[in-house]
Short mmCIF file of C-alpha atoms in Angstrom, two decimals:
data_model
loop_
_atom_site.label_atom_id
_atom_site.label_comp_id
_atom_site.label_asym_id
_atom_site.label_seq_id
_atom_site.Cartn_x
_atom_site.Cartn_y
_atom_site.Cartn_z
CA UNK A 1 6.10 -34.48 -34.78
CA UNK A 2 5.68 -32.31 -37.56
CA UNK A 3 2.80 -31.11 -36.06
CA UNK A 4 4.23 -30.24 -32.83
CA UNK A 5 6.87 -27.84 -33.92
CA UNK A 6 4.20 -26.60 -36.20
CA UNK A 7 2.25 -25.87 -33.14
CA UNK A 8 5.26 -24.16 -31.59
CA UNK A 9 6.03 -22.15 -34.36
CA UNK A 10 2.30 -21.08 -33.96
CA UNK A 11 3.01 -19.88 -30.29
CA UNK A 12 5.92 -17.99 -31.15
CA UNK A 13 4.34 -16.38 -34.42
CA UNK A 14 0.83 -15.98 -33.09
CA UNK A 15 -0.79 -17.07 -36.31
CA UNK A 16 -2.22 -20.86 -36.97
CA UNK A 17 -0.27 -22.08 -40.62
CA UNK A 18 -2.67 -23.24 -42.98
CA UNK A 19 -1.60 -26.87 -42.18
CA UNK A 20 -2.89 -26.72 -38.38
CA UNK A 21 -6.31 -25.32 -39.48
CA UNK A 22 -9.27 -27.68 -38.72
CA UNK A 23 -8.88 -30.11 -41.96
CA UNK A 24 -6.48 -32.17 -40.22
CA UNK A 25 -7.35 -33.04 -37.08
CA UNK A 26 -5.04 -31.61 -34.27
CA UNK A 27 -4.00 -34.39 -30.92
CA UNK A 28 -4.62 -33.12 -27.84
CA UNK A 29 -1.23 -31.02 -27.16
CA UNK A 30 -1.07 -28.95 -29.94
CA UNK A 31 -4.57 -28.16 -29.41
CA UNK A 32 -3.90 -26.54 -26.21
CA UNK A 33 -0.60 -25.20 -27.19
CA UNK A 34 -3.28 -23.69 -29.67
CA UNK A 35 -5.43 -22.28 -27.30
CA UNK A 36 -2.89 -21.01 -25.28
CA UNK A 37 -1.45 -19.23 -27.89
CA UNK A 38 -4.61 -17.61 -29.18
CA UNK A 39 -5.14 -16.61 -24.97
CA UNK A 40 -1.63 -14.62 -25.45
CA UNK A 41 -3.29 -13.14 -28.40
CA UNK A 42 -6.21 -11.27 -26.71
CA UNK A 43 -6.21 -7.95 -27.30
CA UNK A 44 -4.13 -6.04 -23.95
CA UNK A 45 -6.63 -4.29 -21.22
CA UNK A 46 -7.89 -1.24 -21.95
CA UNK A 47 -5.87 1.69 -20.35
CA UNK A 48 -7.77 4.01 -17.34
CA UNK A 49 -6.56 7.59 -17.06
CA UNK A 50 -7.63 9.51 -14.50
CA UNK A 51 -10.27 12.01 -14.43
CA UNK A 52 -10.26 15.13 -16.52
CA UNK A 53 -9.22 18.03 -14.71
CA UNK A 54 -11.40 20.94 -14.93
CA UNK A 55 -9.44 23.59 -16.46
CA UNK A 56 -11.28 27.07 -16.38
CA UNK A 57 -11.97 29.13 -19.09
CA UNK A 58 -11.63 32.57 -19.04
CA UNK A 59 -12.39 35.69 -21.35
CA UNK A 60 -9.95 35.85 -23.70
CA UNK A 61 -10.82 39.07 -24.91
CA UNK A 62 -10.19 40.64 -21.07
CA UNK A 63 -6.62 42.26 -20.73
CA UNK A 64 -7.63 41.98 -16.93
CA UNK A 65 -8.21 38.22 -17.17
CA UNK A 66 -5.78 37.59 -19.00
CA UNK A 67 -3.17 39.24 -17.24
CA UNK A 68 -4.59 38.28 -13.38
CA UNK A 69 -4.78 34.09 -14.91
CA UNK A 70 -0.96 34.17 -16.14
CA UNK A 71 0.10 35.99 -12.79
CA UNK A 72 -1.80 33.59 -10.68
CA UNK A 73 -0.10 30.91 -12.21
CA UNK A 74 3.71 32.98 -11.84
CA UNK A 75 2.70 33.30 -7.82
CA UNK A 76 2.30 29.93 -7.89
CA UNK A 77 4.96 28.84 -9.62
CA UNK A 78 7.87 30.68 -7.48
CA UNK A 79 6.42 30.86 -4.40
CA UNK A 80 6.52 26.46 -4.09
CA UNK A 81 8.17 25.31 -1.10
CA UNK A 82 10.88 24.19 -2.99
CA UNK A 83 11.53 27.66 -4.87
CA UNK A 84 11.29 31.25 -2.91
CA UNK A 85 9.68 32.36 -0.18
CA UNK A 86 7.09 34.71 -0.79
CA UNK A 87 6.98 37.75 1.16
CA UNK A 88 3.47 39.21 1.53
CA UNK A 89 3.79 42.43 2.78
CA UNK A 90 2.24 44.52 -0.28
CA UNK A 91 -0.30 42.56 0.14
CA UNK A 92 -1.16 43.23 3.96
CA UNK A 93 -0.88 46.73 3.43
CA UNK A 94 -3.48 46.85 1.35
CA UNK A 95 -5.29 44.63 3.42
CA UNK A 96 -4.69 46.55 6.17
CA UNK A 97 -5.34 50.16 5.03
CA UNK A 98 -8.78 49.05 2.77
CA UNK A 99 -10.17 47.50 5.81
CA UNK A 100 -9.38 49.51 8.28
CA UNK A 101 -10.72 52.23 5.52
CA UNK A 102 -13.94 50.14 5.23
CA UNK A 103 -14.15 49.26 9.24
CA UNK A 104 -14.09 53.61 9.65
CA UNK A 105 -17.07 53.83 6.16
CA UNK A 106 -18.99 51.74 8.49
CA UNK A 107 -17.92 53.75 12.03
CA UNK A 108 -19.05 56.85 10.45
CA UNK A 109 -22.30 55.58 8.60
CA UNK A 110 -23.53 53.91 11.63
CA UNK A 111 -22.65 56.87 14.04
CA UNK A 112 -24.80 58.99 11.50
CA UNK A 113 -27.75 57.24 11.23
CA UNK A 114 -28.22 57.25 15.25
CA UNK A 115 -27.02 60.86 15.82
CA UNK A 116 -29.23 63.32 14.79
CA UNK A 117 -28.17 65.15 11.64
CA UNK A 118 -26.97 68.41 13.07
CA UNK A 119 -24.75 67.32 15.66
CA UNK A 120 -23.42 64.03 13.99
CA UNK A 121 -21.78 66.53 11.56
CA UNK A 122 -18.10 67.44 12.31
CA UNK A 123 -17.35 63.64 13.44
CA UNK A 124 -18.81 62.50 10.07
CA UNK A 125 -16.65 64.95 8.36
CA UNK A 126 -14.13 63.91 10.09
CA UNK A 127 -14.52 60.23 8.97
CA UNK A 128 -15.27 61.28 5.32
CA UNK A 129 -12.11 63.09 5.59
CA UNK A 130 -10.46 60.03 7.26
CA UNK A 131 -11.78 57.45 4.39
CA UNK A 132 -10.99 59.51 1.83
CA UNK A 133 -6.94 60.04 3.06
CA UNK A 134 -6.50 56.65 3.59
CA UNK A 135 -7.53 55.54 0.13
CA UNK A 136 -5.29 57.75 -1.18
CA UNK A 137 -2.71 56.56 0.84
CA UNK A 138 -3.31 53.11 -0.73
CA UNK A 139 -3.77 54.66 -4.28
CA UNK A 140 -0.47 56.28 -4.28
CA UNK A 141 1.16 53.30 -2.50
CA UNK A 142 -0.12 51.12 -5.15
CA UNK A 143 1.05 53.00 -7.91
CA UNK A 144 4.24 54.36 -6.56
CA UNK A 145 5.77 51.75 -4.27
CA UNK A 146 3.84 48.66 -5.52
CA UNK A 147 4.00 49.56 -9.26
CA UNK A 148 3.90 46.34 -11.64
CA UNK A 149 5.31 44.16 -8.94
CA UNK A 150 3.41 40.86 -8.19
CA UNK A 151 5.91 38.66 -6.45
CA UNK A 152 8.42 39.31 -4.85
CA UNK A 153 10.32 36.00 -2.60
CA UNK A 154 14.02 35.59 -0.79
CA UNK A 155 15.38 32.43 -0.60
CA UNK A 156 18.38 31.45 1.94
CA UNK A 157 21.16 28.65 0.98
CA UNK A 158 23.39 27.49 4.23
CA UNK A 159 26.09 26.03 1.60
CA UNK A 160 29.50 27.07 2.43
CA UNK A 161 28.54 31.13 3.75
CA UNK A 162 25.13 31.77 4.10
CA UNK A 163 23.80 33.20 1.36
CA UNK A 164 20.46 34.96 0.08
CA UNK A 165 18.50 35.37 -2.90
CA UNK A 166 16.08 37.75 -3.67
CA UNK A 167 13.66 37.85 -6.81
CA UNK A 168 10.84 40.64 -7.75
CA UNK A 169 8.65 39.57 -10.44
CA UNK A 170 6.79 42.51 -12.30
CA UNK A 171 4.20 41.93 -14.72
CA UNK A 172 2.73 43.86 -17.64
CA UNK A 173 0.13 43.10 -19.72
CA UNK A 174 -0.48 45.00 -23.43
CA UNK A 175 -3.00 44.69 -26.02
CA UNK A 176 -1.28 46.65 -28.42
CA UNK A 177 1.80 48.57 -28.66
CA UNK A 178 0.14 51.63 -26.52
CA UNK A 179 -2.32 49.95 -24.89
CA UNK A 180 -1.22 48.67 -21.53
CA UNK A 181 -3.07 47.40 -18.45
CA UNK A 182 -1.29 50.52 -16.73
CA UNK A 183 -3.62 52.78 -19.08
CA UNK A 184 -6.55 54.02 -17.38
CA UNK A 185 -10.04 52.94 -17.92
CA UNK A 186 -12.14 54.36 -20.55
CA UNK A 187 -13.30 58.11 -19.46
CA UNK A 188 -9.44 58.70 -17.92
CA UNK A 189 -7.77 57.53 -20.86
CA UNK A 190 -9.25 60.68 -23.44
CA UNK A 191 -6.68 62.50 -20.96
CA UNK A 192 -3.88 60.49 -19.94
CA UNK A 193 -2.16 57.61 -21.81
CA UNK A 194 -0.74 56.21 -18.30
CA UNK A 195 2.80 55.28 -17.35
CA UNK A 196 5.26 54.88 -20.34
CA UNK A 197 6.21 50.76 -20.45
CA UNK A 198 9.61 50.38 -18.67
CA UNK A 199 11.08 49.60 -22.63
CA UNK A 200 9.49 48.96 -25.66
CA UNK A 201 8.36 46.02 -26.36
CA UNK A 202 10.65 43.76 -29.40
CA UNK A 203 10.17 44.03 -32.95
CA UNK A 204 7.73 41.28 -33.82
CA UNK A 205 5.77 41.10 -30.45
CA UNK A 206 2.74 39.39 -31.59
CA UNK A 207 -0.54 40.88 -29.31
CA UNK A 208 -2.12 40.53 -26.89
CA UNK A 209 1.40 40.19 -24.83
CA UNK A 210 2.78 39.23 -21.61
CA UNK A 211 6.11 41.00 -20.28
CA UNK A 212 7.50 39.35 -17.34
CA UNK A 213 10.65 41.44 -15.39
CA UNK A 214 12.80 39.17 -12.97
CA UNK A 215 14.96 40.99 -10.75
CA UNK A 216 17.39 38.61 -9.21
CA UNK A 217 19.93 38.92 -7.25
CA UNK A 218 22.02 36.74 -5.21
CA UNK A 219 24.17 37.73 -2.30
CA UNK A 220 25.60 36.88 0.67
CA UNK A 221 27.17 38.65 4.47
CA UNK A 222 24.48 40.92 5.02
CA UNK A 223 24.27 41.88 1.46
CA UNK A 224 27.39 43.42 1.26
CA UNK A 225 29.48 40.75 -1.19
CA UNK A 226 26.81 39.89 -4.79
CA UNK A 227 27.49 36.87 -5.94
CA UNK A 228 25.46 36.95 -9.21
CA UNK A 229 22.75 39.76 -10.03
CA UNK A 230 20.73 39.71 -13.35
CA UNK A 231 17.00 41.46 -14.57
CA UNK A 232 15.34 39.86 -17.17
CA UNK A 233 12.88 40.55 -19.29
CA UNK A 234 10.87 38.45 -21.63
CA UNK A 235 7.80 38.90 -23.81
CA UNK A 236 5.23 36.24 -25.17
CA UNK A 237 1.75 36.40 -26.94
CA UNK A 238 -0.99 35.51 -24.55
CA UNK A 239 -1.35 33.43 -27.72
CA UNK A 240 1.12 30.46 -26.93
CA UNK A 241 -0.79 29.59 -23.82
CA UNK A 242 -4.43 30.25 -24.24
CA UNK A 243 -6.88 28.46 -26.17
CA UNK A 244 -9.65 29.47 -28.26
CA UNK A 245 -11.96 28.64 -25.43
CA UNK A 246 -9.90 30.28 -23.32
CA UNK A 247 -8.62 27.27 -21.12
CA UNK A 248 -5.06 27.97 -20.34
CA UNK A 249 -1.75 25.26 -20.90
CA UNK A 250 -0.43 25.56 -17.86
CA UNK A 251 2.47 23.38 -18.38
CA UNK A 252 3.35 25.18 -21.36
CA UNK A 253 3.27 28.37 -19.39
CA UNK A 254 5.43 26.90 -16.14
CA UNK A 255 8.00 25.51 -18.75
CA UNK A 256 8.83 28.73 -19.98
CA UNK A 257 9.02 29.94 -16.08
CA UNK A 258 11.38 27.29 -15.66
CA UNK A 259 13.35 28.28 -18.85
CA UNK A 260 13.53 32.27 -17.37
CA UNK A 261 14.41 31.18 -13.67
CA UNK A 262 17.38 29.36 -14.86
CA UNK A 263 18.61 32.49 -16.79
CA UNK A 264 18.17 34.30 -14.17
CA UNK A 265 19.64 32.20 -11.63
CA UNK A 266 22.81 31.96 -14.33
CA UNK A 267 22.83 28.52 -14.93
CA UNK B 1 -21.26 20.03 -2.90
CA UNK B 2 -18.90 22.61 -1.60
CA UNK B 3 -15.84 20.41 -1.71
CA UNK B 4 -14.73 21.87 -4.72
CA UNK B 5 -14.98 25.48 -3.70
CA UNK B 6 -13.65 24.63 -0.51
CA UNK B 7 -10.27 23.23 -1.99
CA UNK B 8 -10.17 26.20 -4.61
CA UNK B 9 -10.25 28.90 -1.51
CA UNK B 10 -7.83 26.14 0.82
CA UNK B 11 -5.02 26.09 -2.09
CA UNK B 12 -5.35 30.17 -2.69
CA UNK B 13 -5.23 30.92 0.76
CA UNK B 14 -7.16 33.26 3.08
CA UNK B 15 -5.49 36.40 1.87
CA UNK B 16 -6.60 35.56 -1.44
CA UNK B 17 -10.50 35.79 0.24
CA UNK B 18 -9.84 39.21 2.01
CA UNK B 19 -8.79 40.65 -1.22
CA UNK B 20 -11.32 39.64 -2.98
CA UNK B 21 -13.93 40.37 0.25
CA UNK B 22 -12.17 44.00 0.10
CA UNK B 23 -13.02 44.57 -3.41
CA UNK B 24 -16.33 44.31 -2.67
CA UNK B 25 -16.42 46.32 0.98
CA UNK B 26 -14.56 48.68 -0.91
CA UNK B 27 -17.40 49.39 -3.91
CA UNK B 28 -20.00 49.83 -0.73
CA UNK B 29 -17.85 51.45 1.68
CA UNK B 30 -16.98 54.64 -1.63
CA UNK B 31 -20.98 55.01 -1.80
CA UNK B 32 -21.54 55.23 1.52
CA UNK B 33 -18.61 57.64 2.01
CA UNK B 34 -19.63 59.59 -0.99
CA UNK B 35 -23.42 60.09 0.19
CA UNK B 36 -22.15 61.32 3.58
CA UNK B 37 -19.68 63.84 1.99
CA UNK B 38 -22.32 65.11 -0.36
CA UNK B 39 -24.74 65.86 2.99
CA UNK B 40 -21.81 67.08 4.39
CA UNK B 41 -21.42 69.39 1.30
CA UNK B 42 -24.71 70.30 1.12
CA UNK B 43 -25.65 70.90 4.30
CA UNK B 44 -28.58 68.80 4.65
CA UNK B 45 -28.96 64.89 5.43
CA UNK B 46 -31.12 63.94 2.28
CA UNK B 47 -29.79 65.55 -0.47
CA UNK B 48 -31.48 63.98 -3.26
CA UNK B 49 -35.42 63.38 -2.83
CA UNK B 50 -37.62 61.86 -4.83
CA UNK B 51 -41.19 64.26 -5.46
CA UNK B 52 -44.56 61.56 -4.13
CA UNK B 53 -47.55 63.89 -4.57
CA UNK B 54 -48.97 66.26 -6.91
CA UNK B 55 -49.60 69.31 -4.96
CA UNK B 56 -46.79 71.42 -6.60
CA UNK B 57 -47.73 71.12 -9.77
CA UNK B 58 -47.21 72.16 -12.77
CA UNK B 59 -44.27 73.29 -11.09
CA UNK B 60 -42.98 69.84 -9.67
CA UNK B 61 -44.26 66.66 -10.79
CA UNK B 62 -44.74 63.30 -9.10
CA UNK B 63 -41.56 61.14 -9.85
CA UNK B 64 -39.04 64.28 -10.17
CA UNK B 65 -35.63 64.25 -8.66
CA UNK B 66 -34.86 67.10 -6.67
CA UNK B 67 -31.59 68.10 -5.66
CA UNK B 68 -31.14 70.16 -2.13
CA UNK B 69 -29.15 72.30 -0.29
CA UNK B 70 -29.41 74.36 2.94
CA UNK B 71 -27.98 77.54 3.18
CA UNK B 72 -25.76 78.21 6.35
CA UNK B 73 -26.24 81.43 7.31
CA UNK B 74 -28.40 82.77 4.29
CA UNK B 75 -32.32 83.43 5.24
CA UNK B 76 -34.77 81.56 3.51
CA UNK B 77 -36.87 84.05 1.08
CA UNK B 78 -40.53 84.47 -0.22
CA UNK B 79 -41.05 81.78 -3.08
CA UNK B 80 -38.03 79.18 -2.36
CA UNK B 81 -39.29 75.51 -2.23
CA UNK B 82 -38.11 74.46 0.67
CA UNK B 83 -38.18 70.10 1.81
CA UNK B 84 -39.39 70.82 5.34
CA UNK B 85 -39.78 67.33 7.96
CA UNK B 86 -42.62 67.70 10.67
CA UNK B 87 -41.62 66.08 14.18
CA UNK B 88 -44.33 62.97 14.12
CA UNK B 89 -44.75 62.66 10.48
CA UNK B 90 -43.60 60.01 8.77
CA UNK B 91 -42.36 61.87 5.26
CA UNK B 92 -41.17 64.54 5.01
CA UNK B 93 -42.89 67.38 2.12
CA UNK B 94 -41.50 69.92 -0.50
CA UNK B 95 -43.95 72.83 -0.79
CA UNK B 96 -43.16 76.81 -1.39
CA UNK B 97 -42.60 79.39 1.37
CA UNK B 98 -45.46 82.02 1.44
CA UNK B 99 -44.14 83.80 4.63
CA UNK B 100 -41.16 84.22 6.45
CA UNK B 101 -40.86 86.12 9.49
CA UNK B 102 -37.20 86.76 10.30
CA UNK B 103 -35.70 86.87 14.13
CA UNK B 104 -33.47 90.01 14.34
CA UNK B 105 -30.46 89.29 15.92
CA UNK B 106 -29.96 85.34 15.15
CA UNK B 107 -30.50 83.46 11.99
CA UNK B 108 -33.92 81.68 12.92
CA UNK B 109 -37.03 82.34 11.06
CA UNK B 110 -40.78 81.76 11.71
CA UNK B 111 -41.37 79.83 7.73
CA UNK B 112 -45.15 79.40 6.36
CA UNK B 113 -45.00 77.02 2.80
CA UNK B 114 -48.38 76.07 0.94
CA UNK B 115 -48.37 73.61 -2.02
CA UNK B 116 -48.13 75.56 -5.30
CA UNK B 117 -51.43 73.00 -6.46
CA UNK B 118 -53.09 72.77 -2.84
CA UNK B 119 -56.14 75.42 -1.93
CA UNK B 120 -55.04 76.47 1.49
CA UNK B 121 -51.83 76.92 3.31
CA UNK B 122 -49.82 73.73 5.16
CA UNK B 123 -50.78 74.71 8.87
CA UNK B 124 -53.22 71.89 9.22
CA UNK B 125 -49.76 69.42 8.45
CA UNK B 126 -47.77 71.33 11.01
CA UNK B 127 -49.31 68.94 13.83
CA UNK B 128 -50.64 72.02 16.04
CA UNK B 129 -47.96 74.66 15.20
CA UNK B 130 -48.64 77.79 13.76
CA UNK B 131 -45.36 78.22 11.74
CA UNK B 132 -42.40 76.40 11.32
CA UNK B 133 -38.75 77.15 12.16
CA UNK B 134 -35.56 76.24 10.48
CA UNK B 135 -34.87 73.63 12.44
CA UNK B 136 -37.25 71.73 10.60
CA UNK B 137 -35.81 72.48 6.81
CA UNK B 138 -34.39 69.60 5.74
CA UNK B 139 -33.34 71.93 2.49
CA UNK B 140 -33.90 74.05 -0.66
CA UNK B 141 -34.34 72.95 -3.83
CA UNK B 142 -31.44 74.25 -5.84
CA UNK B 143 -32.21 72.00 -9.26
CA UNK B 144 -34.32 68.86 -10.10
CA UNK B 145 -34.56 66.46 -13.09
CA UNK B 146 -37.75 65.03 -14.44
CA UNK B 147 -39.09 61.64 -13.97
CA UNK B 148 -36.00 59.74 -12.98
CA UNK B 149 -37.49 59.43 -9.68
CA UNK B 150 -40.28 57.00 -10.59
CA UNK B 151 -37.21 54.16 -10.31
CA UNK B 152 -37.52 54.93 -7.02
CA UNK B 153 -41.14 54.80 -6.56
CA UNK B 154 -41.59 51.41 -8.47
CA UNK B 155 -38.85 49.90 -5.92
CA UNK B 156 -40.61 51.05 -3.57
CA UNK B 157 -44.32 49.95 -4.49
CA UNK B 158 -42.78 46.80 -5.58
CA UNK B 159 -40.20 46.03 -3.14
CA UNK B 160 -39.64 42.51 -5.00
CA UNK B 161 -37.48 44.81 -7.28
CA UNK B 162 -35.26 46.27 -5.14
CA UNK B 163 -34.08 42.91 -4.06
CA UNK B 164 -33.40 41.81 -7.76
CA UNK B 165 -31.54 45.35 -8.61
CA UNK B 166 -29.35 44.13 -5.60
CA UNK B 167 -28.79 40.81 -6.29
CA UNK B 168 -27.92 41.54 -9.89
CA UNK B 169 -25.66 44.30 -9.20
CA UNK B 170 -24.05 42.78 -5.94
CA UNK B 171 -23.22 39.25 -8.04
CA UNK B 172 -21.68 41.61 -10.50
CA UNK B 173 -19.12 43.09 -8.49
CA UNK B 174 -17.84 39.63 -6.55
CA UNK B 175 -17.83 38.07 -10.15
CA UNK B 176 -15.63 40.88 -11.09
CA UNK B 177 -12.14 41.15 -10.21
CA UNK B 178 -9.91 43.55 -11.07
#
């Protein structure tokens, strides 16, 4: 009897008491109350995690990586089907204009390599003339119209009055305090510095850094009653979400998107 | 194989491909454009030539670059090395006018060129003509630099070359991205 409860104090504790070890030998029961006890002991199955994602790796040393990797990530991030709806029209303008641009390079190449050189010349000036307004029609729209802006998304709630939300994100990259990705490439740059940043960047700004603008704004009849209307704007070090290798943390990056839309938003 | 890619371009969406297919019209599209504007400039449809033979030497080596222009309504003058194309022939040649005989009361010229380095004068290239006329200038060389054209001639004796200067520089530009 003695035994027995020893052997059930075994299967409770998971470790055989000197007494039950093989120097006295054990009846039948207690020996499989043994076993079974020792079976509970095994060691639990080894865990399976899924596959390792590849996660890129970029340059870390490119402003232009850098910059294009975090907004990728910021398009992505508002533009779910849950969040805004993105509107693309900056995009199909310049879609529009550089390939109708490239669709009129080709016209004109094509229509002077089959004409004779003499008289294929005014209609290849005019399509050099063409090409060469409608890029700058993009260039200035880009830099005037389009400026930092990388998403911009409405978003309409049918609560109580219907109402609609509107967000622009603008983005700005800098490598250091007067270095932006707004300043022109290298030969440019002996003459101009580029656009001045919007505001300077806060005391303590560790480089190479991020600004993010939000422009939000909530409102409701045809725009004419705001409900809420903030702009915020936020600085990190490309730091805090890059590695060494360059592989970005993209959780760490949409947490702090989550953080900013819910400032924005006012909650 | 492609499964991967395939995904990548599903989830970032056919705009995100004409963008980055724009980028790279775009690079090709500027060079073309700015090669016709500079024949438009200079008046002539091959502005920059690249110097084959030796027969206007010392003055013009084999491999030089030579830049061109043709004058509107200016005559062509004694001495001026002149890039003239003969109707049959395959390439065109850059020798120096020895004689110009100019119409009175229009801008067209009877033009005789020799080779600075040749012993007699080009009218057994002119395929049966006796002189030529402006309409077969292509242009007048206004500058040139030395040897830079012998890039040029390698791609073209080795056309294996040319292929590999594209490839490189073409998977440069959709690797790129701005």
């Amino acid at each position: 009897m003695a035994k027995k409860s020893a052997a059930s104090k075994a299967k409770a504790a998971q470790a055989a008491t000197p007494s039950t070890l093989p120097d006295a030998p054990s009846p039948a029961p207690s020996t499989s109350a043994l076993v079974e006890s020792s079976e509970e002991a095994t060691p639990p199955p080894p865990v399976v995690l899924p596959p390792k994602e590849k996660v890129p790796k970029i340059n870390t040393s490119s402003l232009a990586e850098l910059k294009n990797t975090c907004d990728d990530v910021v398009k992505e991030f508002f533009a779910r089907p849950s969040a805004f709806n993105r509107s693309h029209v900056h995009e199909d303008v310049r879609l529009a204009l550089g390939w109708l641009s490239v669709a009129i390079a080709l016209g004109t190449a094509y229509y002077g390599y089959v004409v004779p050189f003499e008289e294929s010349k005014t209609w290849v000036t005019i399509g050099v003339g063409l090409y060469a307004l409608l890029n700058s029609i993009l260039t200035l729209y880009s830099t005037y119209y389009e400026k930092q802006i990388i998403f911009e998304g409405k978003r309409r709630t049918f609560a109580s009055r219907i109402s609609t939300e509107r967000l622009t994100i603008s983005s700005l990259a800098s490598s250091s305090p007067n270095t932006t990705s707004l300043t022109p490439a290298f030969p440019l740059s002996l003459i101009s510095r580029g656009p001045a940043l919007p505001s300077p960047p806060p005391a303590g700004t560790s480089y190479p850094a991020y600004t993010l603008t939000l422009d939000y704004s909530h409102s409701s009849n045809n725009g004419k009653s705001i409900i809420h209307q903030a702009l915020v704007t936020k600085t990190r070090c490309f730091g805090e979400f890059f590695d060494v290798e360059g592989k970005l943390a993209k959780s760490k990056l949409e947490a702090e998107l989550q953080k900013l839309l819910a400032e924005v938003v006012g909650q | 194989m492609f499964s991967e890619e395939i995904a990548t371009i599903r989830r970032l969406g056919v705009r995100h491909l004409l963008l980055q297919g724009l980028n790279f019209a775009m690079v090709l599209s500027t060079a073309l454009m700015m090669w016709k504007g500079l024949s438009i400039v200079t008046n002539t449809e091959s502005p920059i030539v690249v110097v084959l033979s030796e027969s206007m030497e010392p003055a013009i080596q084999r491999g030089d670059l030579l830049f061109l222009s043709m004058p509107r309504t200016a005559p062509l003058a004694l001495g001026d090395i002149t890039v003239y194309k003969i109707p049959g022939a395959a390439i065109p040649i850059v020798h120096r006018v020895i004689e110009t005989h100019d119409e009175k009361d229009s801008n067209e010229q009877w033009i005789l060129t020799k080779g600075d380095n040749n012993h007699a004068d080009d009218v057994g290239l002119y395929n049966g003509m006796r002189y030529l006329r402006r309409s077969h200038i292509v242009g007048k060389v206004q500058g040139y630099v030395p040897y830079v054209g012998y890039v040029t001639i390698l791609m073209n004796d080795y056309p294996k070359l040319k292929y590999a200067l594209l490839a490189v520089l073409g998977g440069g530009i959709l690797l790129q991205r701005e």
